[in-house]
Short mmCIF file of C-alpha atoms and ligand atoms in Angstrom, two decimals:
data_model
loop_
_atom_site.label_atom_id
_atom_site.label_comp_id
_atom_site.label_asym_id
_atom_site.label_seq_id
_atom_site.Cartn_x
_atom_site.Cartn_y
_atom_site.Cartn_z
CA UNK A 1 135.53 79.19 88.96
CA UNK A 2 135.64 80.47 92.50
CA UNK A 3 132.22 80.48 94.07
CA UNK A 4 131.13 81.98 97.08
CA UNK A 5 131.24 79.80 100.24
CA UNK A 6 128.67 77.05 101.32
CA UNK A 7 126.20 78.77 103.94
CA UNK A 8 127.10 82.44 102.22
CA UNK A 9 124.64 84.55 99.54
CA UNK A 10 125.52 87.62 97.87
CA UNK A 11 122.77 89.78 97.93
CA UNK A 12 122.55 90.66 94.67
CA UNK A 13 121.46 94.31 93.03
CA UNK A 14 118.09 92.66 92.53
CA UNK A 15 117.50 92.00 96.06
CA UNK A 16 118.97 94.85 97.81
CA UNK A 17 116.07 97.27 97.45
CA UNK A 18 114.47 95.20 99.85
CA UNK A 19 117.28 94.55 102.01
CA UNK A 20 117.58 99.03 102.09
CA UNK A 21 113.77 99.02 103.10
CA UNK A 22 113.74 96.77 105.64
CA UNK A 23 116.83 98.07 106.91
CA UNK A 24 115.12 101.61 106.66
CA UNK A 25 111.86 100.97 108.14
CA UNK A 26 113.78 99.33 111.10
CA UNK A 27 115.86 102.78 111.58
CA UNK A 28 112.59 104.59 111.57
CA UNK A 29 110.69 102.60 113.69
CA UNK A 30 113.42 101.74 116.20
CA UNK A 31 114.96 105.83 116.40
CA UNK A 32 111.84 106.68 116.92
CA UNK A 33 111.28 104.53 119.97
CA UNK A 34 114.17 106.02 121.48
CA UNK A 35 116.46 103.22 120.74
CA UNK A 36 120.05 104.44 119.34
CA UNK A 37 122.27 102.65 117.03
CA UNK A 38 125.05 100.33 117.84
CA UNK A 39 128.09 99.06 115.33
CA UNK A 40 129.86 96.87 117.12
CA UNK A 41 133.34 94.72 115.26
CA UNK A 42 132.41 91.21 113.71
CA UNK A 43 135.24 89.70 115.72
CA UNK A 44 135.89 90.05 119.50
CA UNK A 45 137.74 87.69 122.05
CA UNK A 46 136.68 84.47 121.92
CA UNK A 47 136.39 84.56 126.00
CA UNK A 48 133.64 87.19 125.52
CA UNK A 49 131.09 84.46 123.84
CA UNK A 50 132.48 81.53 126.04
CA UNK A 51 131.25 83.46 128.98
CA UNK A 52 128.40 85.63 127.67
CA UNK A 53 126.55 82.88 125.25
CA UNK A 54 127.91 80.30 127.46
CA UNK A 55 130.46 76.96 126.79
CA UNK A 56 127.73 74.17 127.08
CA UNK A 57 125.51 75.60 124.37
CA UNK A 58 125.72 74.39 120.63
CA UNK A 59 126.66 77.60 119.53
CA UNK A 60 130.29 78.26 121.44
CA UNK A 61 130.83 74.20 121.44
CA UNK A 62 129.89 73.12 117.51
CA UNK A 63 129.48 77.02 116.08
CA UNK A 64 131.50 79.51 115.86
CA UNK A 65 134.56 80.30 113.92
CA UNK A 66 137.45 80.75 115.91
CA UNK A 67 140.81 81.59 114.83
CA UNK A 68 144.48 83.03 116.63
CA UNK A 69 146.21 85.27 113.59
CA UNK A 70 149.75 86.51 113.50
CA UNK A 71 151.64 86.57 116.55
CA UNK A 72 148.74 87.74 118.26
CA UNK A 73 148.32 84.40 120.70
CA UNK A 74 144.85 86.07 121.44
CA UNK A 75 142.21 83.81 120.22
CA UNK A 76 139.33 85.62 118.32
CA UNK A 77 135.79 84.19 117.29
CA UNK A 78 133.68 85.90 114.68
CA UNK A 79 130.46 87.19 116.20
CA UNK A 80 127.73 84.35 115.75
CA UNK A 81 125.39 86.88 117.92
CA UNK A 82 125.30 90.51 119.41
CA UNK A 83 124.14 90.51 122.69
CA UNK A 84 127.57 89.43 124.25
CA UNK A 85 129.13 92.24 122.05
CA UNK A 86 126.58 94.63 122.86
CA UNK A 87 127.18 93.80 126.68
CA UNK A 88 131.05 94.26 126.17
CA UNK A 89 130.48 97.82 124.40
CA UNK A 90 127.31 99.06 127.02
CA UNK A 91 129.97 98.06 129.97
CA UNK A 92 133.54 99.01 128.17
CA UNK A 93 131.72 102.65 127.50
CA UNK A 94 130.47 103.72 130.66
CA UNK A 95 126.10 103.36 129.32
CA UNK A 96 125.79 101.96 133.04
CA UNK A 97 126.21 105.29 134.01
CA UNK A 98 123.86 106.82 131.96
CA UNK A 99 120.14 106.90 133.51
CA UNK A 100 118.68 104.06 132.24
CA UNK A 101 116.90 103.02 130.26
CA UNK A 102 119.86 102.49 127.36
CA UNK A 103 118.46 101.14 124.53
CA UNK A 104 119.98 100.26 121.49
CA UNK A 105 119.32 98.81 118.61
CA UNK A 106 121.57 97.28 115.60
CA UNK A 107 121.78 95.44 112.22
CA UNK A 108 124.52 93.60 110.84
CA UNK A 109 126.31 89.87 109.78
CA UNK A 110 126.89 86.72 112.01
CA UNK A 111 128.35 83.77 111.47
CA UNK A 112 127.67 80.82 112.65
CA UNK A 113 129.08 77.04 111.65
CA UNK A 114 125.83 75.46 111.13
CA UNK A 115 124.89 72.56 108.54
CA UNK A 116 123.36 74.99 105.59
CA UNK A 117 119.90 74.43 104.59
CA UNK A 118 116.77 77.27 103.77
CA UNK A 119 116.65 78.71 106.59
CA UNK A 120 120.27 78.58 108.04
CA UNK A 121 123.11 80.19 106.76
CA UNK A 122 126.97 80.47 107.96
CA UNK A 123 126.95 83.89 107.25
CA UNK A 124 123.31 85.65 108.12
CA UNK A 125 122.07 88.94 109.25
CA UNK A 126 120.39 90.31 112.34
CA UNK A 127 118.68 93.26 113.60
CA UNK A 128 118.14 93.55 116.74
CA UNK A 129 117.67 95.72 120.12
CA UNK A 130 118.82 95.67 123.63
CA UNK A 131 117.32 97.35 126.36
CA UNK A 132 119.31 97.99 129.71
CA UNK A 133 118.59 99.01 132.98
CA UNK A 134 114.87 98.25 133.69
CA UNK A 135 113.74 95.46 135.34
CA UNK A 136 109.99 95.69 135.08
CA UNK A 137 107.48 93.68 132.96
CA UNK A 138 107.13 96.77 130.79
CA UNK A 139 110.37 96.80 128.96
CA UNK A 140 109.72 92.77 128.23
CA UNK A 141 106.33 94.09 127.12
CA UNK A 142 107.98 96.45 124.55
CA UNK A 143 110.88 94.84 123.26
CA UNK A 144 108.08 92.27 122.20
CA UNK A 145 105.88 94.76 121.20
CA UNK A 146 108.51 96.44 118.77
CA UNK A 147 109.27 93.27 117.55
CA UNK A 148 105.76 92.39 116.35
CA UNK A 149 105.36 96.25 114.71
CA UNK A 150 108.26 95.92 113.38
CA UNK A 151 106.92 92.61 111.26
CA UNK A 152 104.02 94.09 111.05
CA UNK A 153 105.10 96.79 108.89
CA UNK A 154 107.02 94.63 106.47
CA UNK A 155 103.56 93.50 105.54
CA UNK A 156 104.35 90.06 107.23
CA UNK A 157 101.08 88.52 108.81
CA UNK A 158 100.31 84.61 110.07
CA UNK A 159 102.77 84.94 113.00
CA UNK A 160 102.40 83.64 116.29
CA UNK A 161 104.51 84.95 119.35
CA UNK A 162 105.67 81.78 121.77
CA UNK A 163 106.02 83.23 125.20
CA UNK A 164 107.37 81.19 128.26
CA UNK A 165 109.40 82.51 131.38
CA UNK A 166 112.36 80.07 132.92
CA UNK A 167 112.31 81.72 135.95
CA UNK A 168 115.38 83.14 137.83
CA UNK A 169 118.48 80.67 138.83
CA UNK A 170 116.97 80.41 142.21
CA UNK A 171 113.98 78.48 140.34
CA UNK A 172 114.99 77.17 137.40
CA UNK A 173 117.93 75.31 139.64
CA UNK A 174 115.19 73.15 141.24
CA UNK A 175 112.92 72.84 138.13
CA UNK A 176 116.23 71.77 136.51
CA UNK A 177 116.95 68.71 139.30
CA UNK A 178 113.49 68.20 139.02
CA UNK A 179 114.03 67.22 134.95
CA UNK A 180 116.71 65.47 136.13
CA UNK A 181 115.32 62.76 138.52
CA UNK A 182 112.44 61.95 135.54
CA UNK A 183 114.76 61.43 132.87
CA UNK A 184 117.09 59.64 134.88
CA UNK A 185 115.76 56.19 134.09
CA UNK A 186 115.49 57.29 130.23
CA UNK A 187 119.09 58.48 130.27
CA UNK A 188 121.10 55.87 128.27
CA UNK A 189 117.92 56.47 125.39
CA UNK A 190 119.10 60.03 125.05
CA UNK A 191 120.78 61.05 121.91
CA UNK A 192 124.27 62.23 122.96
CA UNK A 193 123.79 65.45 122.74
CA UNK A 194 121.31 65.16 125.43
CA UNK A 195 123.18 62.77 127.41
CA UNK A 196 126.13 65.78 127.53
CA UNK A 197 122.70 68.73 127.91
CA UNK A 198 121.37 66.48 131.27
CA UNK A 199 124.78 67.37 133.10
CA UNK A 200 126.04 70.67 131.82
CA UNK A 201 122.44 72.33 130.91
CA UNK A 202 119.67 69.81 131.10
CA UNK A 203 117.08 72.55 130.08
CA UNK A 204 118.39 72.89 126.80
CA UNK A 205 116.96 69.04 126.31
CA UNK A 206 113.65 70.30 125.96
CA UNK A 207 114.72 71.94 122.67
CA UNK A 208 116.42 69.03 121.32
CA UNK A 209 114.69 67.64 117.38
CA UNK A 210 116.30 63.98 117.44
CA UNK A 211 113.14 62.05 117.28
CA UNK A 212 113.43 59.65 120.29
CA UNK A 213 114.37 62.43 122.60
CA UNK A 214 110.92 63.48 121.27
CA UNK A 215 109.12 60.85 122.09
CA UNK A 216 110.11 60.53 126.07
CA UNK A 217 109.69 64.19 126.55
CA UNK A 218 106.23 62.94 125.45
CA UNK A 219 105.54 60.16 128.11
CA UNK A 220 103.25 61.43 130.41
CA UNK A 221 105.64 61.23 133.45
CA UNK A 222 108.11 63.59 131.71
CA UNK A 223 105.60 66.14 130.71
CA UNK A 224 104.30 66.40 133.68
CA UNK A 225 107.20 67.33 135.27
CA UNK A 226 108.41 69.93 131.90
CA UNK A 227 104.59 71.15 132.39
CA UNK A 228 105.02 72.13 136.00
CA UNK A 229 104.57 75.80 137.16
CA UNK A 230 108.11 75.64 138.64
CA UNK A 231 108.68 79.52 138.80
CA UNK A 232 109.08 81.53 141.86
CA UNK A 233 106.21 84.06 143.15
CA UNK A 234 108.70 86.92 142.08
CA UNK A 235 108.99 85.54 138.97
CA UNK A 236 105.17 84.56 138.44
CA UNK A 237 104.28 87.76 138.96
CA UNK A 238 107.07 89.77 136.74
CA UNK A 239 105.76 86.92 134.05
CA UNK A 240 101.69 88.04 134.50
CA UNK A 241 102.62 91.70 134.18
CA UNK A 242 104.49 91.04 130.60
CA UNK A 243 101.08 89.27 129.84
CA UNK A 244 99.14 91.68 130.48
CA UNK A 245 101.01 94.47 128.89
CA UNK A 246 100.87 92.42 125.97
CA UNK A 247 96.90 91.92 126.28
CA UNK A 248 96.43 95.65 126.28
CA UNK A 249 98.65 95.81 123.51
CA UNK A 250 97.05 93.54 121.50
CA UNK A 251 99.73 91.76 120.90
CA UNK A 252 98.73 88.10 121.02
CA UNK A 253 100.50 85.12 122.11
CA UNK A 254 100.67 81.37 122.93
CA UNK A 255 102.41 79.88 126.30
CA UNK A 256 104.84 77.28 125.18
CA UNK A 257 107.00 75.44 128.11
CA UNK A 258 109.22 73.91 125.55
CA UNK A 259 110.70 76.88 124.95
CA UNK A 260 113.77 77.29 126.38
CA UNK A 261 116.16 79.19 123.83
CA UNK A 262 119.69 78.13 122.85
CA UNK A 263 121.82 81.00 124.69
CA UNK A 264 122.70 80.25 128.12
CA UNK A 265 121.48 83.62 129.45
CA UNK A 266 118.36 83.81 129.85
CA UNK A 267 116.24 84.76 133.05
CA UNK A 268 112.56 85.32 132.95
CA UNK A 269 110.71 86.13 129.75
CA UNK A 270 111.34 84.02 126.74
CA UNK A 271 110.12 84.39 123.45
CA UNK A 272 110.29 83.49 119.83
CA UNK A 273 107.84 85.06 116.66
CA UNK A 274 107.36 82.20 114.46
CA UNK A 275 105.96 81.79 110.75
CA UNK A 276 104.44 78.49 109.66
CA UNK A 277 105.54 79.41 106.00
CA UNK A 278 109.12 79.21 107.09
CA UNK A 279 109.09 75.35 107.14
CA UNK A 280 111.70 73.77 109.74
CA UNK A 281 113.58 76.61 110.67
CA UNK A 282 110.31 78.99 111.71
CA UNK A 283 111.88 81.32 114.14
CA UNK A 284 112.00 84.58 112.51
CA UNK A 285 113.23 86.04 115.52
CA UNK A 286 113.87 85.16 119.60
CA UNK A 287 114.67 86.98 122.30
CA UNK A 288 114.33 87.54 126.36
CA UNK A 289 115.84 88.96 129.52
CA UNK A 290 119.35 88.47 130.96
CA UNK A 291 119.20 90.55 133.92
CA UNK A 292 122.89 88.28 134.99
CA UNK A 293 124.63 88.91 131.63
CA UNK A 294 126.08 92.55 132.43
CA UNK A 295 127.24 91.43 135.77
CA UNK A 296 128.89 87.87 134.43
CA UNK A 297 130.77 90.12 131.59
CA UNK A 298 132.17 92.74 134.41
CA UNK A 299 129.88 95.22 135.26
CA UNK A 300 127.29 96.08 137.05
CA UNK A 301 124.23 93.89 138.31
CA UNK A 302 121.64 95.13 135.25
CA UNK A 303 118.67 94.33 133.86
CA UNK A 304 118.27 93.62 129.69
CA UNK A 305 115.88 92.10 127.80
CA UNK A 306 116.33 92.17 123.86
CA UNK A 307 116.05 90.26 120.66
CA UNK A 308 117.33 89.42 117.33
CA UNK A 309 115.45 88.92 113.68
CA UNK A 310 116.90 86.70 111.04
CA UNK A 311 116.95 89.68 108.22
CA UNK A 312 117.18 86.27 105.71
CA UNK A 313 114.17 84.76 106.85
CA UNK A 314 111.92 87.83 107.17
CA UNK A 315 113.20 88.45 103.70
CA UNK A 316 112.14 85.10 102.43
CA UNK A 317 108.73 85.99 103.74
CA UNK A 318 108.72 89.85 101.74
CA UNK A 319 107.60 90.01 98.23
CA UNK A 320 110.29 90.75 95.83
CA UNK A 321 110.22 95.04 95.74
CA UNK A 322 110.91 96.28 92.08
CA UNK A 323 114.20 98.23 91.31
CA UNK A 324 113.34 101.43 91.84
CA UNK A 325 113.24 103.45 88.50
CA UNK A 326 115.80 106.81 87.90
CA UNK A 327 113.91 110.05 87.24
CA UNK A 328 115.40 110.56 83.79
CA UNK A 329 117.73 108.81 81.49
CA UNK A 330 119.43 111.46 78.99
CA UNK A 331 119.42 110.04 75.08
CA UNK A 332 121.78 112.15 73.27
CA UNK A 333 124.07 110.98 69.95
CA UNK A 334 126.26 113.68 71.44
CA UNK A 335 128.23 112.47 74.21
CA UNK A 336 129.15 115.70 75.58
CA UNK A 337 125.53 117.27 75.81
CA UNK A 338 125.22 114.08 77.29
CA UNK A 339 127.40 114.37 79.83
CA UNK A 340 126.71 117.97 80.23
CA UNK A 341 122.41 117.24 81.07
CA UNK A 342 123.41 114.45 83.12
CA UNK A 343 125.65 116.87 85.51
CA UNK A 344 122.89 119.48 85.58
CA UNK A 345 120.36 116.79 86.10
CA UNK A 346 121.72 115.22 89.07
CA UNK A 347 122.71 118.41 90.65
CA UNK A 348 119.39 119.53 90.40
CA UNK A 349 118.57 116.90 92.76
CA UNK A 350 116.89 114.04 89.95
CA UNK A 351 118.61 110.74 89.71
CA UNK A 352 119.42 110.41 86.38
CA UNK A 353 122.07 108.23 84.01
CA UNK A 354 123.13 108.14 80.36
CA UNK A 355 124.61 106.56 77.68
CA UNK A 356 128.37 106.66 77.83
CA UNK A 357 128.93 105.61 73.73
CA UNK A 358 126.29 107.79 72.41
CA UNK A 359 124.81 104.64 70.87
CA UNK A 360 121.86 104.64 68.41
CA UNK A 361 118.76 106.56 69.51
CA UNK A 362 116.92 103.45 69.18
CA UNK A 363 118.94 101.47 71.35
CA UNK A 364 119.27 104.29 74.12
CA UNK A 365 115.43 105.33 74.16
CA UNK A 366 114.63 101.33 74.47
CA UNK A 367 117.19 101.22 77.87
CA UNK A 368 115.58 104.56 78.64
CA UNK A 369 112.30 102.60 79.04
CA UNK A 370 113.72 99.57 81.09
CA UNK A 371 115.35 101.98 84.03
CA UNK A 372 113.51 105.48 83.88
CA UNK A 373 110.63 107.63 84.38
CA UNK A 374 111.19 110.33 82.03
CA UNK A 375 113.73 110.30 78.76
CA UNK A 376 115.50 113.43 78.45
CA UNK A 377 115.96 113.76 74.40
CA UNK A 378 119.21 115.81 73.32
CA UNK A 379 118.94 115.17 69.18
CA UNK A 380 120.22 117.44 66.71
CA UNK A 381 117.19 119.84 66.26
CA UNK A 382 117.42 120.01 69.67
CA UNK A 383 121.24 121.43 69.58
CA UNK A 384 120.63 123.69 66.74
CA UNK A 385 117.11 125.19 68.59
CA UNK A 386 118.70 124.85 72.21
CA UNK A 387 115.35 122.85 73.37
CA UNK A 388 115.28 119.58 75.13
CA UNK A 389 112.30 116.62 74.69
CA UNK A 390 111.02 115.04 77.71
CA UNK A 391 109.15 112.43 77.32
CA UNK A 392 106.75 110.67 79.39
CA UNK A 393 108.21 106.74 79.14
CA UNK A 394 104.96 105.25 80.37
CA UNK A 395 102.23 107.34 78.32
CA UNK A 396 104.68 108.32 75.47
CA UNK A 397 103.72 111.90 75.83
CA UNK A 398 106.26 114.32 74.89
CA UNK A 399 106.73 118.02 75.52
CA UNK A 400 109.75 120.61 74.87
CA UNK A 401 111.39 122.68 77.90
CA UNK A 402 113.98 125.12 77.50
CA UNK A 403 115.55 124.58 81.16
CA UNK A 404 116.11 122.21 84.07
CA UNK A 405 113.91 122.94 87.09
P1 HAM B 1 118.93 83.47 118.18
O1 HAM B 1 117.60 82.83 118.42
O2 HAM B 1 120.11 82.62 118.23
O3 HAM B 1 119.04 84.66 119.24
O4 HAM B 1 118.90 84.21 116.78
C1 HAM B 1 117.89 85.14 116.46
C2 HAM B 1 117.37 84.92 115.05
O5 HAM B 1 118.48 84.92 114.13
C3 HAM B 1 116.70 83.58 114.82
O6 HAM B 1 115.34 83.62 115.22
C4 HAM B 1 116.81 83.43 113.31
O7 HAM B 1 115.81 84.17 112.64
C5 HAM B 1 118.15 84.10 113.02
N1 HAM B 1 119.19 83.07 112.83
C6 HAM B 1 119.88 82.41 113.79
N2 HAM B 1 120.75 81.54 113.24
C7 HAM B 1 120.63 81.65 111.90
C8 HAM B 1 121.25 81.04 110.77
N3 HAM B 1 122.22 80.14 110.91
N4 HAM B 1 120.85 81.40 109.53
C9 HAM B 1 119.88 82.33 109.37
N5 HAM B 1 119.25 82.95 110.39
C10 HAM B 1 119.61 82.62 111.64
C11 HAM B 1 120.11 85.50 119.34
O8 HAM B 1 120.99 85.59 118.52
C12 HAM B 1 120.05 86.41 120.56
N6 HAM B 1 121.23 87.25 120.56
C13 HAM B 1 118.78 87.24 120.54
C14 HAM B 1 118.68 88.18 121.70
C15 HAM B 1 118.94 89.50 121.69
N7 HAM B 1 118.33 87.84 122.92
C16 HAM B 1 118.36 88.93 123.69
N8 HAM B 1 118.75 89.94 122.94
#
């Protein structure tokens, strides 16, 4: 038997009501924000995530699935995120000419090469927004704040937002020697990763989960240093005005200095919603500003702040919706008055199925029960006195109609 590959789920008729309201109360909530949708391809250039996510983070170095096809010597990597592809589109399109802000907003599959477990998949969804062109606390301020409504109406409560700004280059380049000089006596203790993180991106270390890493991020020394305020007066202040917009928003959150993201383009504002019921992987969703990510791609020096939700996880969280039930389900031992109800039925507007062998009425008016509302009766007295029964298929009440409404 051929089964579907490690890291990948079919999402199954069972489950795809909820996958169609989540997808559907994102449209809503999102459109009517102002944000417009994107579709951008699964694939691009390989180049484009090299640069944009950035070759010393796990994601381009241990992630993503690359691949040259044909004679085509171009090498191509299935998307493992959007914001690179978003970038590519907002700049290949001309939206830095439009007067900002752009925002846009999208849902679709990534891929990523990652060891599966719950939580992590090879192939998982995202939806997600970008906002371009504003620099200002207040578009950090609501791409968190239509991240927490937008949990908030898929009924999913016990979240915590982690907040934390890594300052602009300027900063974070001297906070980053700073890391540098504590851990250097600790450096041959590092796992390897880290060892390879403290030359290429030594901020990323602070995210590492091997155990001993851990622990002398713990020493007092080291913390104290991680701990530091370290950003810029620009950059403080930017950072107190996203608080505060949050604060009058309600929207509550906890300052964590550990959190550093694993996508190399970040500036500023940081953030990640978390769920303690999610066990080890309890990100539902992370985001933050890259106001040098247009520029670095080819265009124009912009501002953008965004995020992305693991559709997965946030579905692991939802209770299971039932499958919706049709309006009617014609029962008819004739297959052509069958046929024939069913066709006025639906064009009426009603959803409404039938039973394509004319089986017994027993049979049909039992799978009437398990998928409709209403049981539209076609028997033989029916025929002769050109009637039809409705009946009621959770109260059993029945009543004649001579027409279709
Ligand atoms: P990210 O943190 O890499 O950020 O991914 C966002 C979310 O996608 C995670 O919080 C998680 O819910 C989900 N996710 C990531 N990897 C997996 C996986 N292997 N299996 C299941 N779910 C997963 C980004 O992708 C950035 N592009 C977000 C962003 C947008 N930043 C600015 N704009």
């Amino acid at each position: 038997m051929i089964k579907a590959q490690r890291g990948t789920k079919d999402i199954l008729p069972n489950e795809i009501m909820t996958w169609q309201e989540v997808e559907n109360k994102a449209r809503e909530l999102f459109q009517g924000a102002n944000y417009k949708e994107i579709r951008t391809p699964i694939f691009e250039g390989t180049e484009l995530f090299k640069r944009g996510v950035g070759d010393s983070t796990d994601i381009v170095n241990k992630e993503m699935y690359t691949f040259c096809v044909g004679n085509n010597e171009n090498s191509i990597t299935l998307r493992p995120e959007n914001t690179a592809g978003v970038v590519r589109s907002y700049i290949e399109h001309g939206m830095e000419r439009l007067s900002p802000p752009v925002k846009l907003w999208y849902f679709g599959p990534m891929f990523r090469y990652e060891r599966p477990q719950a939580g992590r998949q090879r192939q998982f969804h995202q939806i997600g927004l970008e906002l371009f062109g504003i620099k200002e606390g207040t578009a950090d301020a609501e791409v968190i704040i239509m991240a927490s409504e937008f949990l908030k109406r898929n009924g999913i409560k016990d979240l915590y937002v982690s907040l934390n700004s890594l300052g602009c280059p300027n900063c974070r380049n001297k906070y980053k020697e700073e890391i540098k000089k504590a851990l250097m006596p600790y450096l041959d203790n590092l796992c390897d990763d880290c060892k390879v993180r403290y030359e290429k991106n030594p901020l990323r270390m602070l995210d590492c989960k091997d155990e001993n890493c851990k622990k002398i991020f713990e020493k007092e020394e080291i913390k104290n240093v991680i701990l530091k305020d370290f950003i810029c007066d620009e950059c403080r202040e930017h950072f107190e005005k996203v608080k505060e917009y949050l604060e009058i928003s309600n929207i509550e959150y906890k300052i964590d200095k550990m959190l550093v993201r694993g996508l190399d383009y970040y500036t500023r504002t940081v953030f990640e919603i978390k769920s303690d019921s999610l066990g080890s992987q309890n990100a539902i969703l992370g985001g933050g500003r890259y106001d040098g990510l247009v520029e670095m791609l080819g265009g124009k020096p912009t501002p953008a702040v965004g995020f992305a939700l693991g559709v997965e996880r946030l579905i692991s969280l939802i209770n299971k919706k039932e499958e919706l039930k049709l309006d009617y389900f014609v029962v008819s031992t004739d297959t052509k008055e069958g046929i024939k109800a069913v066709n006025l039925l639906r064009n009426k507007g009603y959803s409404a199925d039938f039973d394509f062998q004319a089986r017994k009425f027993a049979k049909q008016i039992e799978k009437a029960g398990r998928v409709a509302k209403f049981a539209l009766i076609i028997g033989e007295d029916e025929i002769k006195e050109g009637y039809f029964t409705v009946k009621n298929l959770e109260t059993g009440e029945q009543k004649r109609i001579t027409e279709i409404k």
